[in-house]
Each structure stands twice: as C-alpha cells, then as structure tokens.
Amino acid sequence: MIVLPGGVRRYPGYLDRAEQEALVEVIRQVVSVAPLYVPVMPRSGQPMSVRMTNCGMLGWVTDRDRGYRYQETHPVTGAPWPPLPPRLMEIWRDVGETPLEPEACLVNFYSDEARMGLHQDRDEREFSAPVVSISLGNACLFRIGGLERKDRTTSVRLESGDIVVLGGDSRLLFHGVDRIYPNTSTLLKNGGRINLTLRRVNPAQ
Ligand code: MD3
Ligand code: FE
C-alpha cells in the first residue's frame, strides 16, 4: 500500500490477471441486467463522455431535471439495481477500514476518448466511510487536488488491477480523469477502461 498526496491510499496490482478477468465477468453480468446508459449533466443537459450503470441497493444517477442523486432504480429500465456481487463486498471489507457496509457501486465505462472533469463526490450523506475505486482495462491519468477547486493537483497513472481508497481526510478531495492511455491493457477486448466505485450513501441505521 502506498499513501498518495492528501492521504489517498493506493494498492498497486491488488488484483492479479485472473481476478481482473473474473471481475470483468461479474460486471458483464451486472450490465446485462442494468445496461450502461449516457448520463447527462444537471441544467445544461450536456451528456457525459463516460457511460454508467450501478449495482447495490442504491445507484448514483444524474439527469437534466433532477440532477445528481442516489436512487433505487435504473433510470432507463426502471428496474431495481442488481445486488452487490460478493467479490466487491469482500474487497470493501479488506481495504475499506470501516464497519459500515457499502450501499452502491457505480460502474463507469470509459472509451479511450472519455474523460471526467475535476469534481468532489459529495452526494452521499455519510463521509466517515471511504470511496473504494477499482480500475480495470486501459491505464488512465488520474488527478487529485485539494478541498478547493483552485488547489494544486497531483497526477497519478492508475493501471488495471489497482485499487484506490479515498477515506478520512482524502474523502472530499477534488479529483478527475484526464485521459485514458489506449492499448495499455489486453483485459478488455474492445479497449477502454472500467472503474468501479464502492460507496456508503446513508449514515448507520
Ligand atoms: C478522490 N471516478 O465516479 S475513481 C467517480 O476513475 C469518479 O472513474 C473516477 O471520480 C474514475 O466519481 C475516479 C477514484 C476516486 C473516487 C472518489 C474520490 C478518487 C477520489 C473521492 C475523493 C478523492
Ligand atoms: Fe468522483
């Protein structure tokens, strides 16, 4: 485990190749029930370049009229999200350093052209639990800032199989994905990158 600026914990190569392949299969199952969709930004209605879906009791969604929020159902199909796969629960228990259970797993799919602008994750009602991030597929250039948008930032390259834990003082840091590095992994046949973020949304009880 390596501690990055701001107290972000990184586990390089946490998942070996076989575990990464198994997790991709698990995510394919999730996507077959809860298809990836194009999220749009509040007010502007601008589409994001990342495609998304979720598993767990709650999922993070965004649309023009109702904005960023967690809800129990898929915004396109209306169906409940598929359950959190056991392997993801196990990873959360191993690295999360929290007694709380995860409630949501946001699945982000990046094409090699996709990006995610600098933002904070603050739609949750509980910040004592971390956000646990799992990277699969092509490498990316990840940027971590401070508690204010204007703060200086540090860039880190994340590889397939890496896990990053944003807990404690790092939970509310600004962060984003500046670029995907094409052809840096053979895990996903059609390229791109998958990021899974496990989250606790509600306070205990
Ligand atoms: C640092 N996803 O879905 S995960 C997101 O790679 C998101 O898809 C990125 O940001 C991705 O909201 C980054 C790593 C991450 C997640 C939450 C953080 C880094 C964080 C919260 C605070 C600081
Ligand atoms: Fe985020």
PDB file of C-alpha atoms and ligand atoms in Angstrom:
ATOM      1  CA  MET A   1       0.000   0.000   0.000  1.00  0.00           C
ATOM      2  CA  ILE A   2       1.236   3.488  -0.921  1.00  0.00           C
ATOM      3  CA  VAL A   3      -0.085   6.755   0.533  1.00  0.00           C
ATOM      4  CA  LEU A   4      -0.535   9.417  -2.172  1.00  0.00           C
ATOM      5  CA  PRO A   5      -0.826  13.187  -1.531  1.00  0.00           C
ATOM      6  CA  GLY A   6      -3.792  14.097   0.685  1.00  0.00           C
ATOM      7  CA  GLY A   7      -3.848  10.672   2.355  1.00  0.00           C
ATOM      8  CA  VAL A   8      -5.261   8.762  -0.647  1.00  0.00           C
ATOM      9  CA  ARG A   9      -4.332   5.079  -0.254  1.00  0.00           C
ATOM     10  CA  ARG A  10      -3.268   3.164  -3.354  1.00  0.00           C
ATOM     11  CA  TYR A  11      -2.899  -0.609  -3.694  1.00  0.00           C
ATOM     12  CA  PRO A  12      -0.989  -1.127  -6.970  1.00  0.00           C
ATOM     13  CA  GLY A  13      -1.689  -4.534  -8.527  1.00  0.00           C
ATOM     14  CA  TYR A  14      -4.223  -5.509  -5.847  1.00  0.00           C
ATOM     15  CA  LEU A  15      -5.995  -7.782  -8.353  1.00  0.00           C
ATOM     16  CA  ASP A  16      -3.955 -10.281 -10.378  1.00  0.00           C
ATOM     17  CA  ARG A  17      -4.884 -11.032 -14.006  1.00  0.00           C
ATOM     18  CA  ALA A  18      -7.174 -13.957 -13.161  1.00  0.00           C
ATOM     19  CA  GLU A  19      -9.016 -11.859 -10.549  1.00  0.00           C
ATOM     20  CA  GLN A  20      -9.383  -8.985 -13.034  1.00  0.00           C
ATOM     21  CA  GLU A  21     -10.862 -11.369 -15.630  1.00  0.00           C
ATOM     22  CA  ALA A  22     -13.276 -12.756 -13.032  1.00  0.00           C
ATOM     23  CA  LEU A  23     -14.361  -9.245 -12.067  1.00  0.00           C
ATOM     24  CA  VAL A  24     -14.951  -8.278 -15.723  1.00  0.00           C
ATOM     25  CA  GLU A  25     -17.287 -11.307 -15.985  1.00  0.00           C
ATOM     26  CA  VAL A  26     -19.106 -10.152 -12.836  1.00  0.00           C
ATOM     27  CA  ILE A  27     -19.523  -6.670 -14.354  1.00  0.00           C
ATOM     28  CA  ARG A  28     -20.768  -8.135 -17.658  1.00  0.00           C
ATOM     29  CA  GLN A  29     -23.494  -9.881 -15.648  1.00  0.00           C
ATOM     30  CA  VAL A  30     -24.418  -6.590 -13.966  1.00  0.00           C
ATOM     31  CA  VAL A  31     -24.503  -4.758 -17.318  1.00  0.00           C
ATOM     32  CA  SER A  32     -26.713  -7.483 -18.858  1.00  0.00           C
ATOM     33  CA  VAL A  33     -29.371  -6.674 -16.213  1.00  0.00           C
ATOM     34  CA  ALA A  34     -28.667  -2.958 -15.804  1.00  0.00           C
ATOM     35  CA  PRO A  35     -27.459  -1.639 -19.180  1.00  0.00           C
ATOM     36  CA  LEU A  36     -24.886   1.164 -19.465  1.00  0.00           C
ATOM     37  CA  TYR A  37     -26.552   4.498 -20.247  1.00  0.00           C
ATOM     38  CA  VAL A  38     -25.382   8.018 -21.066  1.00  0.00           C
ATOM     39  CA  PRO A  39     -25.660  10.283 -18.007  1.00  0.00           C
ATOM     40  CA  VAL A  40     -26.374  13.991 -18.617  1.00  0.00           C
ATOM     41  CA  MET A  41     -25.353  16.969 -16.516  1.00  0.00           C
ATOM     42  CA  PRO A  42     -27.885  18.883 -14.423  1.00  0.00           C
ATOM     43  CA  ARG A  43     -29.412  22.036 -16.020  1.00  0.00           C
ATOM     44  CA  SER A  44     -27.226  22.053 -19.196  1.00  0.00           C
ATOM     45  CA  GLY A  45     -28.297  18.548 -20.237  1.00  0.00           C
ATOM     46  CA  GLN A  46     -24.758  18.051 -21.605  1.00  0.00           C
ATOM     47  CA  PRO A  47     -24.024  14.320 -21.985  1.00  0.00           C
ATOM     48  CA  MET A  48     -21.042  12.992 -20.044  1.00  0.00           C
ATOM     49  CA  SER A  49     -18.437  11.061 -22.075  1.00  0.00           C
ATOM     50  CA  VAL A  50     -18.457   8.188 -19.567  1.00  0.00           C
ATOM     51  CA  ARG A  51     -21.247   5.557 -19.732  1.00  0.00           C
ATOM     52  CA  MET A  52     -22.623   4.400 -16.395  1.00  0.00           C
ATOM     53  CA  THR A  53     -24.628   1.836 -14.513  1.00  0.00           C
ATOM     54  CA  ASN A  54     -24.762   0.631 -10.878  1.00  0.00           C
ATOM     55  CA  CYS A  55     -25.230  -2.345  -8.625  1.00  0.00           C
ATOM     56  CA  GLY A  56     -26.206  -2.429  -4.956  1.00  0.00           C
ATOM     57  CA  MET A  57     -29.263  -1.140  -3.051  1.00  0.00           C
ATOM     58  CA  LEU A  58     -28.664   2.371  -4.423  1.00  0.00           C
ATOM     59  CA  GLY A  59     -27.164   3.803  -7.605  1.00  0.00           C
ATOM     60  CA  TRP A  60     -25.757   7.219  -8.448  1.00  0.00           C
ATOM     61  CA  VAL A  61     -27.581   8.866 -11.365  1.00  0.00           C
ATOM     62  CA  THR A  62     -27.791  12.274 -12.997  1.00  0.00           C
ATOM     63  CA  ASP A  63     -30.172  13.903 -15.462  1.00  0.00           C
ATOM     64  CA  ARG A  64     -31.056  17.403 -16.618  1.00  0.00           C
ATOM     65  CA  ASP A  65     -34.116  17.974 -14.461  1.00  0.00           C
ATOM     66  CA  ARG A  66     -33.395  16.164 -11.195  1.00  0.00           C
ATOM     67  CA  GLY A  67     -29.591  16.455 -11.061  1.00  0.00           C
ATOM     68  CA  TYR A  68     -27.132  14.301  -9.130  1.00  0.00           C
ATOM     69  CA  ARG A  69     -28.693  11.820  -6.693  1.00  0.00           C
ATOM     70  CA  TYR A  70     -28.869   8.237  -5.485  1.00  0.00           C
ATOM     71  CA  GLN A  71     -31.926   6.132  -6.315  1.00  0.00           C
ATOM     72  CA  GLU A  72     -33.046   2.508  -6.019  1.00  0.00           C
ATOM     73  CA  THR A  73     -33.853   2.009  -9.711  1.00  0.00           C
ATOM     74  CA  HIS A  74     -32.219   2.199 -13.158  1.00  0.00           C
ATOM     75  CA  PRO A  75     -33.178   5.499 -14.817  1.00  0.00           C
ATOM     76  CA  VAL A  76     -33.915   3.858 -18.207  1.00  0.00           C
ATOM     77  CA  THR A  77     -35.402   0.438 -17.347  1.00  0.00           C
ATOM     78  CA  GLY A  78     -36.964   1.426 -14.004  1.00  0.00           C
ATOM     79  CA  ALA A  79     -35.797  -1.902 -12.535  1.00  0.00           C
ATOM     80  CA  PRO A  80     -34.045  -2.216  -9.147  1.00  0.00           C
ATOM     81  CA  TRP A  81     -30.243  -2.320  -9.424  1.00  0.00           C
ATOM     82  CA  PRO A  82     -28.725  -5.834  -9.338  1.00  0.00           C
ATOM     83  CA  PRO A  83     -27.216  -6.783  -5.953  1.00  0.00           C
ATOM     84  CA  LEU A  84     -23.631  -6.002  -4.994  1.00  0.00           C
ATOM     85  CA  PRO A  85     -21.573  -9.020  -6.082  1.00  0.00           C
ATOM     86  CA  PRO A  86     -19.918 -10.891  -3.161  1.00  0.00           C
ATOM     87  CA  ARG A  87     -16.410 -10.275  -4.518  1.00  0.00           C
ATOM     88  CA  LEU A  88     -16.964  -6.488  -4.309  1.00  0.00           C
ATOM     89  CA  MET A  89     -18.223  -6.784  -0.698  1.00  0.00           C
ATOM     90  CA  GLU A  90     -15.080  -8.761   0.089  1.00  0.00           C
ATOM     91  CA  ILE A  91     -12.787  -6.090  -1.404  1.00  0.00           C
ATOM     92  CA  TRP A  92     -14.613  -3.335   0.546  1.00  0.00           C
ATOM     93  CA  ARG A  93     -14.157  -5.286   3.820  1.00  0.00           C
ATOM     94  CA  ASP A  94     -10.480  -5.843   3.062  1.00  0.00           C
ATOM     95  CA  VAL A  95      -9.459  -2.248   2.202  1.00  0.00           C
ATOM     96  CA  GLY A  96     -12.315  -0.025   3.410  1.00  0.00           C
ATOM     97  CA  GLU A  97     -11.347   0.207   7.092  1.00  0.00           C
ATOM     98  CA  THR A  98     -14.996   0.839   8.053  1.00  0.00           C
ATOM     99  CA  PRO A  99     -17.655  -1.150   9.928  1.00  0.00           C
ATOM    100  CA  LEU A 100     -20.342   0.200   7.550  1.00  0.00           C
ATOM    101  CA  GLU A 101     -21.491  -1.863   4.572  1.00  0.00           C
ATOM    102  CA  PRO A 102     -21.316  -0.436   1.043  1.00  0.00           C
ATOM    103  CA  GLU A 103     -24.706   0.522  -0.453  1.00  0.00           C
ATOM    104  CA  ALA A 104     -23.789   1.475  -4.014  1.00  0.00           C
ATOM    105  CA  CYS A 105     -21.307   0.522  -6.693  1.00  0.00           C
ATOM    106  CA  LEU A 106     -21.093   2.980  -9.584  1.00  0.00           C
ATOM    107  CA  VAL A 107     -19.779   1.345 -12.768  1.00  0.00           C
ATOM    108  CA  ASN A 108     -18.072   3.852 -15.084  1.00  0.00           C
ATOM    109  CA  PHE A 109     -17.129   2.769 -18.609  1.00  0.00           C
ATOM    110  CA  TYR A 110     -14.598   4.993 -20.389  1.00  0.00           C
ATOM    111  CA  SER A 111     -13.986   4.697 -24.111  1.00  0.00           C
ATOM    112  CA  ASP A 112     -10.384   5.623 -24.949  1.00  0.00           C
ATOM    113  CA  GLU A 113     -11.622   9.193 -25.663  1.00  0.00           C
ATOM    114  CA  ALA A 114     -13.644   9.658 -22.478  1.00  0.00           C
ATOM    115  CA  ARG A 115     -12.691  11.967 -19.592  1.00  0.00           C
ATOM    116  CA  MET A 116     -14.083  13.004 -16.229  1.00  0.00           C
ATOM    117  CA  GLY A 117     -13.708  16.609 -15.118  1.00  0.00           C
ATOM    118  CA  LEU A 118     -12.432  17.674 -11.702  1.00  0.00           C
ATOM    119  CA  HIS A 119     -15.181  17.217  -9.078  1.00  0.00           C
ATOM    120  CA  GLN A 120     -15.902  16.177  -5.489  1.00  0.00           C
ATOM    121  CA  ASP A 121     -18.018  13.173  -4.502  1.00  0.00           C
ATOM    122  CA  ARG A 122     -20.459  14.765  -2.077  1.00  0.00           C
ATOM    123  CA  ASP A 123     -23.895  13.389  -2.912  1.00  0.00           C
ATOM    124  CA  GLU A 124     -23.574  10.866  -0.073  1.00  0.00           C
ATOM    125  CA  ARG A 125     -24.957  11.545   3.431  1.00  0.00           C
ATOM    126  CA  GLU A 126     -22.123   9.715   5.169  1.00  0.00           C
ATOM    127  CA  PHE A 127     -18.496  10.781   4.742  1.00  0.00           C
ATOM    128  CA  SER A 128     -16.951   8.644   7.507  1.00  0.00           C
ATOM    129  CA  ALA A 129     -16.862   5.689   5.100  1.00  0.00           C
ATOM    130  CA  PRO A 130     -14.424   5.816   2.169  1.00  0.00           C
ATOM    131  CA  VAL A 131     -14.960   5.608  -1.572  1.00  0.00           C
ATOM    132  CA  VAL A 132     -13.173   2.485  -2.862  1.00  0.00           C
ATOM    133  CA  SER A 133     -12.130   2.643  -6.537  1.00  0.00           C
ATOM    134  CA  ILE A 134     -11.190  -0.375  -8.679  1.00  0.00           C
ATOM    135  CA  SER A 135      -9.547   0.129 -12.106  1.00  0.00           C
ATOM    136  CA  LEU A 136      -9.855  -2.408 -14.959  1.00  0.00           C
ATOM    137  CA  GLY A 137      -8.594  -2.236 -18.556  1.00  0.00           C
ATOM    138  CA  ASN A 138      -6.551   0.558 -20.076  1.00  0.00           C
ATOM    139  CA  ALA A 139      -4.475   2.748 -17.773  1.00  0.00           C
ATOM    140  CA  CYS A 140      -5.581   6.298 -17.004  1.00  0.00           C
ATOM    141  CA  LEU A 141      -4.108   9.573 -15.839  1.00  0.00           C
ATOM    142  CA  PHE A 142      -5.881  10.371 -12.600  1.00  0.00           C
ATOM    143  CA  ARG A 143      -5.680  13.818 -10.987  1.00  0.00           C
ATOM    144  CA  ILE A 144      -6.026  14.517  -7.256  1.00  0.00           C
ATOM    145  CA  GLY A 145      -6.429  18.043  -5.906  1.00  0.00           C
ATOM    146  CA  GLY A 146      -7.317  19.586  -2.569  1.00  0.00           C
ATOM    147  CA  LEU A 147     -10.521  20.558  -0.770  1.00  0.00           C
ATOM    148  CA  GLU A 148     -10.969  23.581  -3.045  1.00  0.00           C
ATOM    149  CA  ARG A 149     -11.128  23.587  -6.831  1.00  0.00           C
ATOM    150  CA  LYS A 150      -8.262  26.085  -7.075  1.00  0.00           C
ATOM    151  CA  ASP A 151      -5.845  23.934  -5.023  1.00  0.00           C
ATOM    152  CA  ARG A 152      -2.785  22.431  -6.695  1.00  0.00           C
ATOM    153  CA  THR A 153      -3.173  18.954  -8.137  1.00  0.00           C
ATOM    154  CA  THR A 154      -1.012  15.840  -8.489  1.00  0.00           C
ATOM    155  CA  SER A 155      -1.334  13.368 -11.366  1.00  0.00           C
ATOM    156  CA  VAL A 156      -1.096   9.607 -10.911  1.00  0.00           C
ATOM    157  CA  ARG A 157      -1.241   6.864 -13.529  1.00  0.00           C
ATOM    158  CA  LEU A 158      -3.644   4.099 -12.478  1.00  0.00           C
ATOM    159  CA  GLU A 159      -3.260   0.625 -14.002  1.00  0.00           C
ATOM    160  CA  SER A 160      -5.643  -2.306 -14.395  1.00  0.00           C
ATOM    161  CA  GLY A 161      -5.961  -4.117 -11.071  1.00  0.00           C
ATOM    162  CA  ASP A 162      -5.123  -1.069  -8.939  1.00  0.00           C
ATOM    163  CA  ILE A 163      -7.348  -0.110  -6.016  1.00  0.00           C
ATOM    164  CA  VAL A 164      -7.546   3.404  -4.585  1.00  0.00           C
ATOM    165  CA  VAL A 165      -9.197   4.180  -1.232  1.00  0.00           C
ATOM    166  CA  LEU A 166     -10.409   7.726  -0.560  1.00  0.00           C
ATOM    167  CA  GLY A 167     -11.014   7.780   3.133  1.00  0.00           C
ATOM    168  CA  GLY A 168     -10.579  10.046   6.119  1.00  0.00           C
ATOM    169  CA  ASP A 169      -9.012  13.357   5.171  1.00  0.00           C
ATOM    170  CA  SER A 170      -8.949  12.401   1.460  1.00  0.00           C
ATOM    171  CA  ARG A 171     -12.699  11.649   1.188  1.00  0.00           C
ATOM    172  CA  LEU A 172     -13.686  15.109  -0.132  1.00  0.00           C
ATOM    173  CA  LEU A 173     -10.682  15.899  -2.322  1.00  0.00           C
ATOM    174  CA  PHE A 174     -11.294  17.169  -5.856  1.00  0.00           C
ATOM    175  CA  HIS A 175     -10.386  14.515  -8.444  1.00  0.00           C
ATOM    176  CA  GLY A 176     -10.853  13.639 -12.093  1.00  0.00           C
ATOM    177  CA  VAL A 177      -9.664  11.507 -15.011  1.00  0.00           C
ATOM    178  CA  ASP A 178      -7.642  13.483 -17.583  1.00  0.00           C
ATOM    179  CA  ARG A 179      -7.044  10.743 -20.118  1.00  0.00           C
ATOM    180  CA  ILE A 180      -7.148   7.065 -20.953  1.00  0.00           C
ATOM    181  CA  TYR A 181      -3.988   5.505 -22.425  1.00  0.00           C
ATOM    182  CA  PRO A 182      -5.095   3.368 -25.411  1.00  0.00           C
ATOM    183  CA  ASN A 183      -3.630  -0.140 -25.821  1.00  0.00           C
ATOM    184  CA  THR A 184      -2.092  -0.334 -22.356  1.00  0.00           C
ATOM    185  CA  SER A 185      -4.065  -3.436 -21.279  1.00  0.00           C
ATOM    186  CA  THR A 186      -5.413  -6.552 -23.021  1.00  0.00           C
ATOM    187  CA  LEU A 187      -8.132  -7.122 -20.391  1.00  0.00           C
ATOM    188  CA  LEU A 188     -10.997  -5.538 -22.374  1.00  0.00           C
ATOM    189  CA  LYS A 189     -11.129  -6.796 -25.966  1.00  0.00           C
ATOM    190  CA  ASN A 190     -12.513  -3.529 -27.335  1.00  0.00           C
ATOM    191  CA  GLY A 191     -10.281  -1.235 -25.284  1.00  0.00           C
ATOM    192  CA  GLY A 192     -11.417   1.405 -22.848  1.00  0.00           C
ATOM    193  CA  ARG A 193     -11.433   1.373 -19.079  1.00  0.00           C
ATOM    194  CA  ILE A 194     -13.880   0.320 -16.369  1.00  0.00           C
ATOM    195  CA  ASN A 195     -13.850   1.985 -12.971  1.00  0.00           C
ATOM    196  CA  LEU A 196     -15.908   0.645 -10.085  1.00  0.00           C
ATOM    197  CA  THR A 197     -16.522   2.904  -7.079  1.00  0.00           C
ATOM    198  CA  LEU A 198     -17.988   1.353  -3.950  1.00  0.00           C
ATOM    199  CA  ARG A 199     -19.807   3.840  -1.730  1.00  0.00           C
ATOM    200  CA  ARG A 200     -21.692   4.180   1.546  1.00  0.00           C
ATOM    201  CA  VAL A 201     -24.563   6.613   0.989  1.00  0.00           C
ATOM    202  CA  ASN A 202     -26.602   6.665   4.240  1.00  0.00           C
ATOM    203  CA  PRO A 203     -25.492   7.053   7.864  1.00  0.00           C
ATOM    204  CA  ALA A 204     -25.565   3.883  10.014  1.00  0.00           C
ATOM    205  CA  GLN A 205     -29.201   2.776  10.771  1.00  0.00           C
TER     206      GLN A 205
HETATM  207  C1  MD3 B   1     -10.521  11.059  -4.743  1.00  0.00           C
HETATM  208  N1  MD3 B   1     -14.493   8.178 -10.824  1.00  0.00           N
HETATM  209  O1  MD3 B   1     -17.118   8.054 -10.307  1.00  0.00           O
HETATM  210  S1  MD3 B   1     -12.279   6.905  -9.071  1.00  0.00           S
HETATM  211  C2  MD3 B   1     -16.483   8.997  -9.796  1.00  0.00           C
HETATM  212  O2  MD3 B   1     -11.791   6.660 -12.358  1.00  0.00           O
HETATM  213  C3  MD3 B   1     -15.037   9.129 -10.119  1.00  0.00           C
HETATM  214  O3  MD3 B   1     -13.895   6.669 -12.805  1.00  0.00           O
HETATM  215  C4  MD3 B   1     -13.131   8.246 -11.275  1.00  0.00           C
HETATM  216  O4  MD3 B   1     -14.456  10.086  -9.745  1.00  0.00           O
HETATM  217  C5  MD3 B   1     -12.910   7.093 -12.203  1.00  0.00           C
HETATM  218  O5  MD3 B   1     -16.971   9.822  -9.027  1.00  0.00           O
HETATM  219  C6  MD3 B   1     -12.179   8.267 -10.160  1.00  0.00           C
HETATM  220  C7  MD3 B   1     -11.216   7.418  -7.823  1.00  0.00           C
HETATM  221  C8  MD3 B   1     -11.776   8.384  -6.846  1.00  0.00           C
HETATM  222  C9  MD3 B   1     -13.075   8.293  -6.417  1.00  0.00           C
HETATM  223  C10 MD3 B   1     -13.531   9.137  -5.403  1.00  0.00           C
HETATM  224  C11 MD3 B   1     -12.692  10.082  -4.840  1.00  0.00           C
HETATM  225  C12 MD3 B   1     -10.961   9.302  -6.315  1.00  0.00           C
HETATM  226  C13 MD3 B   1     -11.384  10.160  -5.311  1.00  0.00           C
HETATM  227  C14 MD3 B   1     -13.102  10.920  -3.765  1.00  0.00           C
HETATM  228  C15 MD3 B   1     -12.205  11.783  -3.198  1.00  0.00           C
HETATM  229  C16 MD3 B   1     -10.918  11.878  -3.698  1.00  0.00           C
HETATM  230 FE    FE B   2     -15.586  11.055  -8.207  1.00  0.00          FE
END
